[in-house]
Tab-separated table of C-alpha atoms in Angstrom:
chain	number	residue	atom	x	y	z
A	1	UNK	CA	0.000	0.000	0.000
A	2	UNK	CA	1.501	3.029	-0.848
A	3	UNK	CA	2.427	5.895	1.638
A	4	UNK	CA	-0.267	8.342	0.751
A	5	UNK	CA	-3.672	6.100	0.933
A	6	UNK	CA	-2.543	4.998	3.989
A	7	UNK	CA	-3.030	8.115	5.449
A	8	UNK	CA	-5.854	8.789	4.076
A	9	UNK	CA	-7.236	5.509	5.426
A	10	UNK	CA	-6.776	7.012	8.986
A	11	UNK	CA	-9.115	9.693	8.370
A	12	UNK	CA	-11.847	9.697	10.482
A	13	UNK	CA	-15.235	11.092	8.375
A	14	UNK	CA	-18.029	9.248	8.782
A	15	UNK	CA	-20.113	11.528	5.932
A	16	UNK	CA	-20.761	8.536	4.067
A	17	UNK	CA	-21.945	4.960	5.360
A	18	UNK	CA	-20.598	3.693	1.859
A	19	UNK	CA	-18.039	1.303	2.651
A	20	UNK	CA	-14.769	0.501	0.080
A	21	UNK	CA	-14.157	-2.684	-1.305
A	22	UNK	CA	-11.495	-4.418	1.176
A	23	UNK	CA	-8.495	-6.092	-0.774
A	24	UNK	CA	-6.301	-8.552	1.419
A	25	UNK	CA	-4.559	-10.187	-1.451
A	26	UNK	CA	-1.094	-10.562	-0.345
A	27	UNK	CA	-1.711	-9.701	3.463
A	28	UNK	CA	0.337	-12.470	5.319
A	29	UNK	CA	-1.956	-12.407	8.564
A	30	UNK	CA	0.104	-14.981	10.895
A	31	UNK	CA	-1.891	-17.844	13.290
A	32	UNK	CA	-2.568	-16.442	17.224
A	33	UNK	CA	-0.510	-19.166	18.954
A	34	UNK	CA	-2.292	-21.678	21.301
A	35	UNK	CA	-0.052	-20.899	24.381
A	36	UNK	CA	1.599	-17.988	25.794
A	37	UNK	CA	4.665	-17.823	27.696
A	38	UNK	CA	4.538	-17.452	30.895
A	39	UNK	CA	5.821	-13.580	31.046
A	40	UNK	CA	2.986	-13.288	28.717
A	41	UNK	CA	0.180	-14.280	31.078
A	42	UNK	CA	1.026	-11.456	33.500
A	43	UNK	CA	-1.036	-9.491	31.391
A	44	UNK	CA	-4.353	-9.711	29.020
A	45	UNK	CA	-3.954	-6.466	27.572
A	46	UNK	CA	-3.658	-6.347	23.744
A	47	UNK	CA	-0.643	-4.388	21.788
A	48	UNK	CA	-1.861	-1.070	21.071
A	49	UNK	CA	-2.539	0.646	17.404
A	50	UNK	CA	-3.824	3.758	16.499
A	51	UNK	CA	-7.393	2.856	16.485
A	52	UNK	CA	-7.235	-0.167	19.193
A	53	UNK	CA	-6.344	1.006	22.952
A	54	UNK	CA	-4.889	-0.608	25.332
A	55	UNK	CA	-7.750	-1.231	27.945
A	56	UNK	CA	-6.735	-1.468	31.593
A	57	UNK	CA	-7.895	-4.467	33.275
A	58	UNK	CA	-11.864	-3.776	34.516
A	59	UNK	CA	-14.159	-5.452	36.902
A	60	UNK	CA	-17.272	-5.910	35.266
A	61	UNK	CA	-20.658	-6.195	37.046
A	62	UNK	CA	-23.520	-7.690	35.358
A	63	UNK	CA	-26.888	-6.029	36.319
A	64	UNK	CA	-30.462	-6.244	35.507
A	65	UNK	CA	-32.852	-3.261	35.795
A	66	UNK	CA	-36.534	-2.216	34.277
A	67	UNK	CA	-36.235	1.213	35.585
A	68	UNK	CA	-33.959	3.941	34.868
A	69	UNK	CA	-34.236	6.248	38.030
A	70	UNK	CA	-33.679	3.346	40.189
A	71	UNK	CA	-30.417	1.859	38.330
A	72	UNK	CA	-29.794	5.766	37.853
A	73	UNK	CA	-29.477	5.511	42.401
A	74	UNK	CA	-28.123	2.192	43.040
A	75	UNK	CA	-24.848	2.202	41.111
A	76	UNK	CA	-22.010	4.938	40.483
A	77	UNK	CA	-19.545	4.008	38.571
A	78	UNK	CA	-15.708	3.986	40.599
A	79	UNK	CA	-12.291	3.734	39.417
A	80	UNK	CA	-11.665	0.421	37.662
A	81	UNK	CA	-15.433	-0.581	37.912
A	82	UNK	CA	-17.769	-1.155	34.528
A	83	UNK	CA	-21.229	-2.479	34.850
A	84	UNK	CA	-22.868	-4.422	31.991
A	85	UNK	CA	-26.962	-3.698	31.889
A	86	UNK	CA	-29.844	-5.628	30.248
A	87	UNK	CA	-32.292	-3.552	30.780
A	88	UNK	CA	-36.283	-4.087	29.588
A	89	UNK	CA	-38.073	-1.890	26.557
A	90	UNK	CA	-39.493	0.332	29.377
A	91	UNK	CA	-36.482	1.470	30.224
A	92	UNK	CA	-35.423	4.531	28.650
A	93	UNK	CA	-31.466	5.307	28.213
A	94	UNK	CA	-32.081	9.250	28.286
A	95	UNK	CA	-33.743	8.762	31.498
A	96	UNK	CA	-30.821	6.987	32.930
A	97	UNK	CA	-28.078	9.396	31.848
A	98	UNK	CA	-29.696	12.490	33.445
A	99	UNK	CA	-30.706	10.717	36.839
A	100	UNK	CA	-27.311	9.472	37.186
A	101	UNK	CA	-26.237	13.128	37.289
A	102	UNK	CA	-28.801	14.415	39.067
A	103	UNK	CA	-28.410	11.995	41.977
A	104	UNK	CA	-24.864	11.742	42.007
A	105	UNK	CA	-24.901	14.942	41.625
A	106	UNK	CA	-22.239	15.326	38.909
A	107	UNK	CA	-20.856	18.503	36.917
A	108	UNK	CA	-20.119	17.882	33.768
A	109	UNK	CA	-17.153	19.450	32.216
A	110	UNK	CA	-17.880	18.405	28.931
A	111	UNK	CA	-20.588	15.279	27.049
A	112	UNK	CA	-20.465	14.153	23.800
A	113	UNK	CA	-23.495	12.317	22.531
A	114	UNK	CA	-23.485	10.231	19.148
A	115	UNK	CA	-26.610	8.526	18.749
A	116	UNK	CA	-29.096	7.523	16.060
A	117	UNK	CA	-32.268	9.126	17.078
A	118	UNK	CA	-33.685	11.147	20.359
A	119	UNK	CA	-36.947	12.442	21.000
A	120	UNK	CA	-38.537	15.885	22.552
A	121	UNK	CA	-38.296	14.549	26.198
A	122	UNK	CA	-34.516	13.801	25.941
A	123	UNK	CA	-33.550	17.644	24.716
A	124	UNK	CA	-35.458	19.210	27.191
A	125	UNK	CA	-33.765	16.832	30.182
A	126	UNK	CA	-30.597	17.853	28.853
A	127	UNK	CA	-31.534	21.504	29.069
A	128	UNK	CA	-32.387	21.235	32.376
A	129	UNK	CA	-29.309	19.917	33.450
A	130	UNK	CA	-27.055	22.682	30.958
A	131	UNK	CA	-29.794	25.486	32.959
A	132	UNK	CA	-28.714	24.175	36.492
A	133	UNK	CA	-25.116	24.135	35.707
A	134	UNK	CA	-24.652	20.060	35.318
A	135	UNK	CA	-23.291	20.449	31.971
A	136	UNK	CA	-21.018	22.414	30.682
A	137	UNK	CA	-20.210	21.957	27.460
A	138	UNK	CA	-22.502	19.445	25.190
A	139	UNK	CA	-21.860	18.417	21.688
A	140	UNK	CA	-24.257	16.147	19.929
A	141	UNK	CA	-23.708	13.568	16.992
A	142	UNK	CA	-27.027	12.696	14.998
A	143	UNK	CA	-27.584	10.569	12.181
A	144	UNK	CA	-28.644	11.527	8.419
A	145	UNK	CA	-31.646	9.475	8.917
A	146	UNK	CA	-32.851	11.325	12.017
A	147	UNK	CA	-32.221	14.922	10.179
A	148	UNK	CA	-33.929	13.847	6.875
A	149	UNK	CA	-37.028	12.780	9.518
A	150	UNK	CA	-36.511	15.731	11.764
A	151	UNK	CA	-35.328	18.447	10.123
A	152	UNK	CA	-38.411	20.705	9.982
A	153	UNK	CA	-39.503	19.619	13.883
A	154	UNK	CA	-37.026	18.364	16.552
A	155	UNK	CA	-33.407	19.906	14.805
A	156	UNK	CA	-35.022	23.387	15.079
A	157	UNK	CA	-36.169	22.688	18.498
A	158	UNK	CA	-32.439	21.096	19.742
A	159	UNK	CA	-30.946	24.167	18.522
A	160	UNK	CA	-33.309	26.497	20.259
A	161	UNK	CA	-33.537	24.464	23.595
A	162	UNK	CA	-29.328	23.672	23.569
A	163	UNK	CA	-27.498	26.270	21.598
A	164	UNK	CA	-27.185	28.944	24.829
A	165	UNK	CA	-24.353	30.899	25.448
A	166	UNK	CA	-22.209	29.033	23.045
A	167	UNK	CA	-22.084	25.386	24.915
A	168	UNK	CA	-23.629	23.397	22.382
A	169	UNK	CA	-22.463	22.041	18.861
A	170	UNK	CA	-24.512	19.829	16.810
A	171	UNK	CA	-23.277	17.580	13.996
A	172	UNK	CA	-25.151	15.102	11.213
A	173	UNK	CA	-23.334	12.307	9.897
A	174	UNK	CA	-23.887	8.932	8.428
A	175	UNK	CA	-23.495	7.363	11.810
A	176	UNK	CA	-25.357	4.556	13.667
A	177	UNK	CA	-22.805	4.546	17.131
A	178	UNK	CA	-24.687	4.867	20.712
A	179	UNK	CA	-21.996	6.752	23.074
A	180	UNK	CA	-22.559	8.818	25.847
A	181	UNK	CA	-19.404	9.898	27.292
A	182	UNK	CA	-19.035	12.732	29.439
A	183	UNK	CA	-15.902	14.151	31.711
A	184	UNK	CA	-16.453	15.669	35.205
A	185	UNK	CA	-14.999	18.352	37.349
A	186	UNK	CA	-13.896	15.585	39.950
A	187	UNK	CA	-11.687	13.601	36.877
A	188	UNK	CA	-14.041	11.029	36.391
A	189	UNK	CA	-14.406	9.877	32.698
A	190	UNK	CA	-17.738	8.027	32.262
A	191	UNK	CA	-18.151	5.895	29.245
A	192	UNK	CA	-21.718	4.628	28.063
A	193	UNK	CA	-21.984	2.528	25.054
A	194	UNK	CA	-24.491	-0.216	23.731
A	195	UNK	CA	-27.548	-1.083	21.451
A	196	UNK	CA	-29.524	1.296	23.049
A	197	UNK	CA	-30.999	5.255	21.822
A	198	UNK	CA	-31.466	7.881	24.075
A	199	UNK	CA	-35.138	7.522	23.669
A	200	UNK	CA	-37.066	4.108	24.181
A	201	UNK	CA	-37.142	1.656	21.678
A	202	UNK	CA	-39.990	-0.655	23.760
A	203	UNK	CA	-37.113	-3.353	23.144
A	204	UNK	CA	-34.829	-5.047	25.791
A	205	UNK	CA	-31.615	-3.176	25.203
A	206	UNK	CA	-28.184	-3.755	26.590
A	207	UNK	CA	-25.271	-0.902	27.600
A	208	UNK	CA	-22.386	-0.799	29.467
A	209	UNK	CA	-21.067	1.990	31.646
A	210	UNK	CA	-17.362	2.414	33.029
A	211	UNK	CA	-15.087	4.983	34.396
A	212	UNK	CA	-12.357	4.199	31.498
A	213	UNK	CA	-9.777	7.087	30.808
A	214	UNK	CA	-8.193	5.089	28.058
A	215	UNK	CA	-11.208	4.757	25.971
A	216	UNK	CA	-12.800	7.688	26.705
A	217	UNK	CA	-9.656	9.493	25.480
A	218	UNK	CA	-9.716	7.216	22.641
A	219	UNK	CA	-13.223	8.333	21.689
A	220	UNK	CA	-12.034	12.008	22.203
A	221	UNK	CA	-9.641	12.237	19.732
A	222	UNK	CA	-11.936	10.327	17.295
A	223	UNK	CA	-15.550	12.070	17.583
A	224	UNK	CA	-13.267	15.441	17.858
A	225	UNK	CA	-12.272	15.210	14.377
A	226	UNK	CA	-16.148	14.488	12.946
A	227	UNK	CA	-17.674	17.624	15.236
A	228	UNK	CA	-15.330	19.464	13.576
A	229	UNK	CA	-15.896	18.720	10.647
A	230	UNK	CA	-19.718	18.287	10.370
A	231	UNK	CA	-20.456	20.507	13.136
A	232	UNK	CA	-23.748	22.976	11.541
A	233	UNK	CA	-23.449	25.675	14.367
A	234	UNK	CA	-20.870	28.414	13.183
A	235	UNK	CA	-19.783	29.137	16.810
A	236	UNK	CA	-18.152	32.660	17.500
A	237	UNK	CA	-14.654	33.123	18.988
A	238	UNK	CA	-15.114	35.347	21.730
A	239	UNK	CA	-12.676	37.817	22.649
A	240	UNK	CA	-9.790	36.213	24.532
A	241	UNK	CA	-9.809	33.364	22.472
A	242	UNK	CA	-9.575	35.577	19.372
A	243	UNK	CA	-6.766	37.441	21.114
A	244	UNK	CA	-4.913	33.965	21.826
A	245	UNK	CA	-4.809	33.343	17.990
A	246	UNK	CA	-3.520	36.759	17.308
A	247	UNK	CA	-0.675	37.083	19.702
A	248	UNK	CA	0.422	33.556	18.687
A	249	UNK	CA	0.677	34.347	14.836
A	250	UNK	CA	2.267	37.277	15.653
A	251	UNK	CA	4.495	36.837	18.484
A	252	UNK	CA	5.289	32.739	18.266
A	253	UNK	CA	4.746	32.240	14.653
């Protein structure tokens, strides 16, 4: 493969859900080996890449809840801790996400969202909690198929509930991902990721939510890169910031 598609393979732009042909003529891909020697078993993490991280070990709890406020009450999330949910078709994910901040009282430095669909209910929880000072900063990944369904009703009414003072971005892509991530004041960095939408489905879904650095960071640097680039709020640079970039061409350029 030559130097230039590579990189371009790397690039992170989920525009299009069209996928390329995949080639692997001539990719020697070697056998995993049936034992491992014994310096090898200290550890089950897996070599890192670019796009794999290296997960630190986790204790996983299974758990098994039909309402959201409760689950929302009975677990938070420590250090090393992930808890995998089944969780029944009344349950509904949006529900969950604001309770747990509400009763853990949490302050959100900064969420990202990416999800396929979410309904009236879900923006205006989230306003509440941007109103009272929960979150911070929120930026929100929807799919094409939501905006070609919702672009006349609910995308007007995200951007007038969540676009205050500057602390919201919302981008459409050709995504189908279910992430809520979110950092807090305290450190904490709270992954949430499964089958299910922020609004109910009326389907048993399942998630999983850990305090994981390593993959939230990985997530960072990868949903980063698609705000930016199909973010559809021009945001202003206010005056300090525009200062910043000035002095720096000028004076460190």
């Amino acid at each position: 493969m030559k130097k230039g598609k590579e990189k371009k393979a790397q690039k992170v732009d989920f525009g299009s859900i069209d996928l390329p042909k995949l080639d692997l003529t001539g990719f020697n891909i070697p056998k995993q080996k049936a034992t491992r020697a014994p310096e090898e078993e200290q550890t089950d993490r897996a070599m890192p890449t670019r796009y794999t991280p290296p997960l630190p070990p986790i204790t996983g709890i299974p758990v098994l809840y039909k309402n959201a406020a409760k689950m929302a009450h009975d677990l938070k999330v420590g250090n090393g801790e992930r808890y995998n949910a089944i969780v029944s078709g009344d349950f509904v994910f949006g529900d969950f996400i604001g309770a747990y901040i509400w009763e853990h009282k949490l302050h959100v430095e900064k969420m990202l969202i990416s999800t396929l669909s979410v309904n009236q209910k879900n923006v205006e929880m989230l306003a509440r909690l941007m109103e009272k000072g929960f979150i911070q900063q929120l930026d929100m990944l929807l799919s094409i198929y939501f905006y070609g369904n919702e672009k006349f009703q609910l995308i007007p009414f995200i951007r007038r509930k969540l676009d205050v003072e500057n602390r919201f971005q919302l981008a459409i892509a050709g995504i189908h991902t279910k992430i809520v991530q979110f950092k807090t004041s305290e450190g904490q960095k709270i992954v949430v990721s499964g089958s299910a939408n922020l609004r109910s489905s009326g389907n048993v879904e399942q998630f999983t939510i850990e305090n994981n650095p390593v993959l939230y960071d990985f997530y960072e640097e990868c949903f980063t890169k698609v705000m930016e680039r199909f973010g559809t709020i021009q945001k202003d640079i206010r005056h300090h910031q525009l200062w910043d970039v000035i002095s720096k061409q000028k004076f460190n350029d």
